[in-house]
Amino acid sequence: MTIQESTTARPAGRPRSEKAEKAIIDATLDLIAEGMGVSELTIEAIASRAGVGKTTIYRRWSNKEDLVVDALATLKAPLPPLAGESVRDDLIILLDVMRSEAGQARSRCVMNIAMSDADRYPRLMERFMKRAVEPRKQAMRSTLERGVASGELRPDLDVDLAMAMLSGTMMHNTKWAPAGDLPADLAERIVDAAMTGIGPQG
Amino acid sequence: MTIQESTTARPAGRPRSEKAEKAIIDATLDLIAEGMGVSELTIEAIASRAGVGKTTIYRRWSNKEDLVVDALATLKAPLPPLAGESVRDDLIILLDVMRSEAGQARSRCVMNIAMSDADRYPRLMERFMKRAVEPRKQAMRSTLERGVASGELRPDLDVDLAMAMLSGTMMHNTKWAPAGDLPADLAERIVDAAMTGIGPQG
């Protein structure tokens, strides 16, 4: 600490770096959740809501779009570690992450509002997808391919269609579900139903 | 026609009943597509955009909410007739309706905006679901139950899960698809993939 810093009066309770970052992210999500479209959102409004100066924001994010991508990404749970043994077990883990995110009404609301702006901000949504969605898709794709190679899945599997089937079935359940209303074994039931199919052969 | 009517000057090209109705529905959807939330929408704005008087609107709809429900319902294709023979064929027809709606960018945009207002207008969304979504769900449920009874589907089928699987897989495909970019046989591929399953037994 320099003499300059130690002698400058600082406001009491001034948030330190990490605390400020969290306040900025929360302020961004709050404003979006309150219905503020990405177009209306300003660094000024975020700074004011977070109780920080604009320079504190600009030290971390060079523009609004970078900040929104980071803020939206915090709504997604991190990719869980996979055991890499049973393909069925790994698929259940991957789907269960989607279930765990479903109950969060605020998160769903924010995503809805952000998505309604997607046409106006294609680059933002593209970056968000790349950051928060692509790693999951890649993990599911590798797991399915591993299953084809190991014989745990059918040899002629349409991997893209299988991904749509697993994620889509979970999405269909999470989309309209009241918070926390999904059965704990939903991911397991979806994976097993997808494995055996709905035809008479099961 | 009374003498009064025949002698009253009428503006040229004044829309007749059906034409006015279409203009009102279109104006409502246009305003929503331009980003006007349901809360901001007014009968005045709709009348002005449609080029009709407010009374013309009130003759048909007693309030804004009724009008929005009717307008949103026009975005959904009507329920197609089912042959009622092969369960596989009927499921394909039911899913293909969802595909046919996917390419309409305007329709998707309107639904996104309307859905982002859903938390503020739960009764409106509930009525829309009942009007435009429930009949489809009911048709799919009956078809699946018929398949269980006839042996075309597995005897222990979880009907709700099967519905989520079929609709969810299609939704997952239509959600991000550029307009008209979906393969013509997508519904057929989804139904067949769901019937045989992704497991090694296929």
Coordinates of C-alpha atoms in Angstrom, one line a residue:
Chain A
M1 CA 0.0 0.0 0.0
T2 CA 1.4 3.4 -1.0
I3 CA 1.3 6.4 1.3
Q4 CA -1.1 8.0 -1.1
E5 CA -3.6 5.2 -0.7
S6 CA -3.2 4.9 3.0
T7 CA -3.9 8.6 3.6
T8 CA -6.8 8.9 1.1
A9 CA -10.2 8.8 2.9
R10 CA -12.2 5.8 1.7
P11 CA -16.0 5.5 2.2
A12 CA -16.7 3.0 5.0
G13 CA -17.7 -0.5 3.8
R14 CA -16.4 0.1 0.3
P15 CA -16.6 -3.3 -1.4
R16 CA -13.4 -5.0 -2.2
S17 CA -12.7 -6.4 -5.7
E18 CA -14.6 -9.6 -5.5
K19 CA -17.5 -8.1 -3.6
A20 CA -17.8 -5.3 -6.1
E21 CA -17.8 -7.8 -9.0
K22 CA -20.7 -9.8 -7.4
A23 CA -22.6 -6.6 -6.8
I24 CA -22.2 -5.6 -10.5
I25 CA -23.3 -9.0 -11.8
D26 CA -26.3 -9.0 -9.4
A27 CA -27.3 -5.5 -10.4
T28 CA -27.1 -6.4 -14.1
L29 CA -29.3 -9.5 -13.6
D30 CA -31.7 -7.5 -11.3
L31 CA -32.2 -4.9 -14.0
I32 CA -32.8 -7.5 -16.7
A33 CA -35.2 -9.4 -14.4
E34 CA -37.2 -6.2 -13.8
G35 CA -37.8 -6.1 -17.5
M36 CA -35.0 -3.9 -18.8
G37 CA -34.1 -5.1 -22.2
V38 CA -30.4 -5.3 -23.1
S39 CA -30.9 -2.3 -25.3
E40 CA -32.1 -0.1 -22.5
L41 CA -29.5 -1.3 -20.0
T42 CA -26.7 1.2 -19.4
I43 CA -23.4 1.1 -17.5
E44 CA -24.7 4.1 -15.5
A45 CA -27.8 2.3 -14.4
I46 CA -25.8 -0.8 -13.4
A47 CA -23.2 1.3 -11.5
S48 CA -25.9 3.1 -9.7
R49 CA -27.8 -0.1 -8.7
A50 CA -24.6 -1.8 -7.6
G51 CA -23.4 1.2 -5.6
V52 CA -20.1 1.4 -7.4
G53 CA -18.5 3.9 -9.7
K54 CA -18.6 3.5 -13.5
T55 CA -14.8 3.1 -13.5
T56 CA -15.1 0.1 -11.2
I57 CA -17.2 -1.5 -13.9
Y58 CA -14.9 -0.4 -16.8
R59 CA -11.8 -1.9 -14.9
R60 CA -13.4 -5.3 -15.4
W61 CA -15.5 -5.1 -18.5
S62 CA -14.8 -3.0 -21.5
N63 CA -18.4 -2.7 -22.6
K64 CA -22.0 -3.6 -21.7
E65 CA -22.1 -6.7 -23.9
D66 CA -19.1 -8.3 -22.2
L67 CA -20.8 -7.7 -18.8
V68 CA -24.1 -9.1 -19.9
V69 CA -22.5 -12.3 -21.3
D70 CA -20.7 -12.8 -17.9
A71 CA -23.8 -12.1 -16.0
L72 CA -25.9 -14.5 -17.9
A73 CA -23.2 -17.2 -17.7
T74 CA -23.4 -17.1 -13.9
L75 CA -27.0 -18.4 -14.2
K76 CA -25.7 -21.7 -15.6
A77 CA -24.4 -24.3 -13.2
P78 CA -20.8 -25.3 -13.9
L79 CA -20.2 -28.5 -15.9
P80 CA -20.2 -31.4 -13.4
P81 CA -17.3 -33.9 -13.4
L82 CA -18.2 -37.1 -15.1
A83 CA -17.0 -40.5 -13.9
G84 CA -16.4 -41.7 -17.4
E85 CA -17.4 -45.2 -16.7
S86 CA -21.1 -45.9 -17.4
V87 CA -22.5 -43.9 -20.2
R88 CA -26.0 -44.1 -18.7
D89 CA -24.6 -42.6 -15.4
D90 CA -22.8 -39.8 -17.2
L91 CA -25.9 -38.9 -19.2
I92 CA -27.9 -38.7 -16.0
I93 CA -25.4 -36.4 -14.5
L94 CA -25.4 -34.1 -17.6
L95 CA -29.3 -34.0 -17.7
D96 CA -29.5 -33.5 -13.9
V97 CA -27.7 -30.2 -14.2
M98 CA -30.5 -28.9 -16.4
R99 CA -33.0 -30.0 -13.8
S100 CA -31.2 -28.3 -11.0
E101 CA -31.4 -25.0 -12.9
A102 CA -35.1 -25.3 -13.5
G103 CA -36.4 -24.2 -10.2
Q104 CA -34.8 -20.8 -10.3
A105 CA -37.7 -18.5 -11.3
R106 CA -35.5 -15.5 -11.4
S107 CA -33.0 -17.2 -13.7
R108 CA -35.8 -18.3 -16.0
C109 CA -37.3 -14.8 -16.1
V110 CA -33.9 -13.3 -16.9
M111 CA -33.2 -15.8 -19.7
N112 CA -36.7 -15.2 -21.2
I113 CA -36.2 -11.5 -21.3
A114 CA -32.6 -11.8 -22.7
M115 CA -33.8 -14.3 -25.3
S116 CA -36.6 -11.9 -26.4
D117 CA -33.8 -9.5 -27.3
A118 CA -31.8 -12.2 -29.1
D119 CA -32.9 -11.0 -32.6
R120 CA -31.5 -7.6 -31.8
Y121 CA -28.3 -8.9 -30.2
P122 CA -27.3 -12.0 -32.2
R123 CA -23.6 -11.6 -31.3
L124 CA -24.3 -11.4 -27.6
M125 CA -26.5 -14.5 -27.7
E126 CA -23.9 -16.3 -29.8
R127 CA -21.2 -15.5 -27.3
F128 CA -23.4 -16.6 -24.4
M129 CA -24.1 -19.9 -26.2
K130 CA -20.4 -20.5 -26.9
R131 CA -19.6 -19.7 -23.3
A132 CA -22.4 -21.4 -21.3
V133 CA -24.1 -23.9 -23.7
E134 CA -21.4 -25.3 -26.0
P135 CA -19.3 -27.0 -23.3
R136 CA -22.3 -28.9 -22.2
K137 CA -23.3 -29.9 -25.7
Q138 CA -19.7 -31.1 -26.3
A139 CA -19.7 -33.1 -23.1
M140 CA -23.0 -34.8 -24.1
R141 CA -21.8 -35.5 -27.6
S142 CA -18.5 -37.1 -26.3
T143 CA -20.5 -39.2 -23.9
L144 CA -22.9 -40.5 -26.6
E145 CA -20.0 -41.2 -29.0
R146 CA -18.3 -43.1 -26.2
G147 CA -21.5 -45.1 -25.8
V148 CA -21.6 -46.0 -29.5
A149 CA -17.9 -47.1 -29.3
S150 CA -18.5 -49.2 -26.2
G151 CA -21.7 -50.8 -27.3
E152 CA -23.7 -49.2 -24.5
L153 CA -25.7 -47.4 -27.2
R154 CA -26.9 -48.6 -30.6
P155 CA -24.2 -48.7 -33.3
D156 CA -26.1 -46.6 -35.8
L157 CA -27.0 -43.9 -33.3
D158 CA -27.9 -40.5 -34.7
V159 CA -25.9 -38.5 -32.2
D160 CA -27.5 -35.1 -33.0
L161 CA -31.0 -36.5 -32.7
A162 CA -30.1 -38.3 -29.5
M163 CA -28.8 -35.0 -28.0
A164 CA -32.1 -33.2 -29.0
M165 CA -34.1 -36.1 -27.5
L166 CA -32.3 -36.0 -24.1
S167 CA -32.1 -32.3 -23.7
G168 CA -35.4 -31.6 -25.3
T169 CA -37.3 -34.0 -23.0
M170 CA -35.7 -32.3 -20.0
M171 CA -36.4 -28.8 -21.4
H172 CA -40.0 -29.8 -22.0
N173 CA -40.3 -30.7 -18.3
T174 CA -38.4 -27.7 -17.0
K175 CA -40.1 -25.1 -19.2
W176 CA -43.5 -25.1 -17.5
A177 CA -42.6 -26.6 -14.2
P178 CA -43.3 -24.6 -11.0
A179 CA -40.1 -24.0 -9.1
G180 CA -38.8 -27.2 -7.4
D181 CA -41.7 -29.3 -8.6
L182 CA -39.6 -31.7 -10.7
P183 CA -39.1 -35.3 -9.4
A184 CA -35.6 -35.9 -8.1
D185 CA -35.2 -38.9 -10.4
L186 CA -36.4 -37.1 -13.6
A187 CA -33.0 -37.2 -15.3
E188 CA -32.7 -41.0 -14.6
R189 CA -36.2 -41.6 -16.0
I190 CA -35.5 -39.6 -19.1
V191 CA -32.3 -41.4 -19.8
D192 CA -33.9 -44.8 -19.3
A193 CA -36.9 -44.0 -21.4
A194 CA -34.6 -42.8 -24.2
M195 CA -32.5 -45.9 -24.0
T196 CA -35.4 -48.4 -24.2
G197 CA -37.6 -46.3 -26.5
I198 CA -41.4 -46.1 -26.5
G199 CA -41.9 -48.9 -29.1
P200 CA -43.2 -52.4 -28.1
Q201 CA -39.7 -54.0 -28.0
G202 CA -38.8 -52.8 -24.5
Chain B
M1 CA -80.3 -1.6 -46.5
T2 CA -82.2 1.3 -44.9
I3 CA -82.5 4.7 -46.6
Q4 CA -80.4 6.1 -43.7
E5 CA -77.5 3.8 -44.5
S6 CA -77.7 4.3 -48.3
T7 CA -77.6 8.0 -48.0
T8 CA -74.8 8.2 -45.3
A9 CA -71.4 8.9 -46.9
R10 CA -69.0 6.0 -46.1
P11 CA -65.3 6.2 -46.5
A12 CA -64.2 4.4 -49.7
G13 CA -62.7 0.9 -49.1
R14 CA -64.0 0.7 -45.5
P15 CA -63.2 -2.8 -44.4
R16 CA -66.1 -5.1 -43.9
S17 CA -66.5 -7.3 -40.8
E18 CA -64.1 -10.1 -41.7
K19 CA -61.5 -7.7 -43.2
A20 CA -61.6 -5.5 -40.2
E21 CA -61.1 -8.5 -37.9
K22 CA -58.0 -9.6 -39.8
A23 CA -56.7 -6.0 -39.7
I24 CA -57.2 -5.9 -35.9
I25 CA -55.5 -9.2 -35.3
D26 CA -52.6 -8.2 -37.6
A27 CA -52.2 -4.9 -35.9
T28 CA -52.1 -6.6 -32.5
L29 CA -49.4 -9.1 -33.6
D30 CA -47.4 -6.3 -35.4
L31 CA -47.3 -4.2 -32.3
I32 CA -46.2 -7.1 -30.1
A33 CA -43.6 -8.1 -32.8
E34 CA -42.2 -4.6 -32.6
G35 CA -41.5 -5.1 -29.0
M36 CA -44.6 -3.7 -27.3
G37 CA -45.2 -5.8 -24.2
V38 CA -48.8 -6.8 -23.4
S39 CA -48.8 -4.3 -20.6
E40 CA -48.0 -1.4 -22.9
L41 CA -50.5 -2.5 -25.6
T42 CA -53.7 -0.4 -25.7
I43 CA -56.9 -0.7 -27.7
E44 CA -56.2 2.8 -28.9
A45 CA -52.9 1.8 -30.4
I46 CA -54.4 -1.3 -32.0
A47 CA -57.3 0.7 -33.5
S48 CA -55.0 3.3 -34.9
R49 CA -52.6 0.7 -36.4
A50 CA -55.5 -1.3 -37.9
G51 CA -57.2 1.8 -39.3
V52 CA -60.5 1.1 -37.5
G53 CA -62.4 2.8 -34.7
K54 CA -62.2 1.6 -31.1
T55 CA -65.9 0.6 -31.2
T56 CA -65.1 -1.8 -34.1
I57 CA -62.7 -3.6 -31.8
Y58 CA -65.1 -3.5 -28.8
R59 CA -67.9 -5.0 -30.9
R60 CA -65.8 -8.2 -31.2
W61 CA -63.6 -8.2 -28.0
S62 CA -64.6 -6.9 -24.6
N63 CA -61.0 -6.3 -23.5
K64 CA -57.4 -6.3 -24.6
E65 CA -56.7 -9.7 -23.0
D66 CA -59.4 -11.5 -25.1
L67 CA -58.0 -9.9 -28.2
V68 CA -54.4 -10.9 -27.4
V69 CA -55.4 -14.5 -26.7
D70 CA -57.2 -14.6 -30.1
A71 CA -54.3 -13.0 -31.9
L72 CA -51.7 -15.4 -30.4
A73 CA -54.0 -18.4 -31.3
T74 CA -53.9 -17.5 -35.0
L75 CA -50.1 -18.2 -34.9
K76 CA -50.8 -21.8 -34.2
A77 CA -51.7 -24.1 -37.1
P78 CA -55.0 -25.9 -36.7
L79 CA -55.0 -29.4 -35.4
P80 CA -54.6 -31.7 -38.4
P81 CA -57.0 -34.6 -39.0
L82 CA -55.6 -38.0 -37.9
A83 CA -56.2 -41.2 -39.9
G84 CA -56.6 -43.1 -36.7
E85 CA -54.9 -46.2 -38.1
S86 CA -51.2 -46.4 -37.5
V87 CA -50.1 -44.8 -34.3
R88 CA -46.7 -44.1 -35.8
D89 CA -48.3 -42.2 -38.7
D90 CA -50.5 -40.2 -36.4
L91 CA -47.6 -39.2 -34.2
I92 CA -45.7 -38.1 -37.2
I93 CA -48.6 -35.9 -38.3
L94 CA -48.9 -34.3 -34.8
L95 CA -45.2 -33.6 -34.6
D96 CA -45.0 -32.3 -38.2
V97 CA -47.4 -29.5 -37.3
M98 CA -44.8 -28.2 -34.8
R99 CA -42.2 -28.3 -37.5
S100 CA -44.4 -26.4 -40.0
E101 CA -44.7 -23.6 -37.4
A102 CA -41.0 -23.3 -36.8
G103 CA -39.9 -21.4 -39.9
Q104 CA -42.1 -18.4 -39.1
A105 CA -39.6 -15.9 -37.6
R106 CA -42.4 -13.3 -36.9
S107 CA -44.4 -15.9 -35.1
R108 CA -41.5 -17.0 -33.0
C109 CA -40.6 -13.4 -32.2
V110 CA -44.2 -12.6 -31.1
M111 CA -44.3 -15.7 -28.9
N112 CA -41.0 -14.9 -27.3
I113 CA -42.1 -11.4 -26.4
A114 CA -45.5 -12.6 -25.2
M115 CA -43.8 -15.3 -23.1
S116 CA -41.5 -12.8 -21.5
D117 CA -44.7 -11.1 -20.2
A118 CA -46.1 -14.4 -18.9
D119 CA -45.2 -13.9 -15.3
R120 CA -47.2 -10.6 -15.3
Y121 CA -50.1 -12.1 -17.2
P122 CA -50.5 -15.7 -15.9
R123 CA -54.3 -15.8 -16.8
L124 CA -53.6 -14.7 -20.3
M125 CA -51.0 -17.4 -20.9
E126 CA -53.2 -19.9 -19.2
R127 CA -56.1 -19.1 -21.6
F128 CA -53.7 -19.2 -24.5
M129 CA -52.4 -22.6 -23.5
K130 CA -55.9 -23.9 -23.0
R131 CA -57.0 -22.6 -26.4
A132 CA -54.0 -23.4 -28.6
V133 CA -51.9 -25.9 -26.8
E134 CA -54.2 -28.2 -24.8
P135 CA -56.1 -29.7 -27.8
R136 CA -52.7 -30.8 -29.3
K137 CA -51.6 -32.3 -26.1
Q138 CA -54.9 -34.1 -25.8
A139 CA -54.6 -35.5 -29.3
M140 CA -51.1 -36.8 -28.6
R141 CA -52.1 -38.3 -25.4
S142 CA -55.0 -40.2 -27.0
T143 CA -52.8 -41.4 -29.8
L144 CA -50.2 -42.7 -27.3
E145 CA -52.8 -44.4 -25.2
R146 CA -54.3 -46.0 -28.4
G147 CA -50.8 -47.3 -29.1
V148 CA -50.4 -48.9 -25.7
A149 CA -53.8 -50.6 -26.1
S150 CA -53.0 -51.8 -29.6
G151 CA -49.5 -53.1 -28.8
E152 CA -47.9 -50.6 -31.2
L153 CA -46.2 -49.1 -28.1
R154 CA -44.8 -50.7 -25.0
P155 CA -47.4 -51.8 -22.4
D156 CA -45.7 -50.0 -19.5
L157 CA -45.4 -46.7 -21.4
D158 CA -45.0 -43.5 -19.3
V159 CA -47.4 -41.4 -21.4
D160 CA -46.4 -38.1 -19.9
L161 CA -42.7 -38.8 -20.4
A162 CA -43.4 -40.0 -24.0
M163 CA -45.2 -36.8 -24.8
A164 CA -42.3 -34.7 -23.4
M165 CA -39.9 -36.8 -25.4
L166 CA -41.7 -36.4 -28.7
S167 CA -42.6 -32.7 -28.3
G168 CA -39.3 -31.8 -26.6
T169 CA -37.2 -33.3 -29.3
M170 CA -39.0 -31.4 -31.9
M171 CA -38.9 -28.2 -29.8
H172 CA -35.2 -28.6 -29.4
N173 CA -34.8 -28.7 -33.1
T174 CA -37.2 -25.8 -33.9
K175 CA -35.9 -23.5 -31.2
W176 CA -32.6 -22.5 -32.8
A177 CA -33.3 -23.4 -36.4
P178 CA -33.1 -20.7 -39.0
A179 CA -36.4 -20.4 -40.8
G180 CA -37.2 -23.3 -43.1
D181 CA -33.9 -25.1 -42.3
L182 CA -35.4 -28.2 -40.9
P183 CA -35.4 -31.4 -42.9
A184 CA -38.8 -32.4 -44.3
D185 CA -38.6 -35.9 -42.7
L186 CA -37.7 -34.6 -39.2
A187 CA -41.0 -35.6 -37.6
E188 CA -40.6 -39.1 -39.0
R189 CA -37.0 -39.4 -37.8
I190 CA -38.0 -38.3 -34.3
V191 CA -40.9 -40.7 -34.0
D192 CA -38.7 -43.6 -35.2
A193 CA -35.9 -42.7 -32.9
A194 CA -38.2 -42.5 -30.0
M195 CA -39.8 -45.8 -30.9
T196 CA -36.6 -47.7 -31.1
G197 CA -34.7 -45.9 -28.4
I198 CA -31.0 -45.0 -28.2
G199 CA -29.9 -48.2 -26.4
P200 CA -28.1 -51.1 -28.0
Q201 CA -31.3 -53.2 -28.4
G202 CA -32.4 -51.5 -31.6

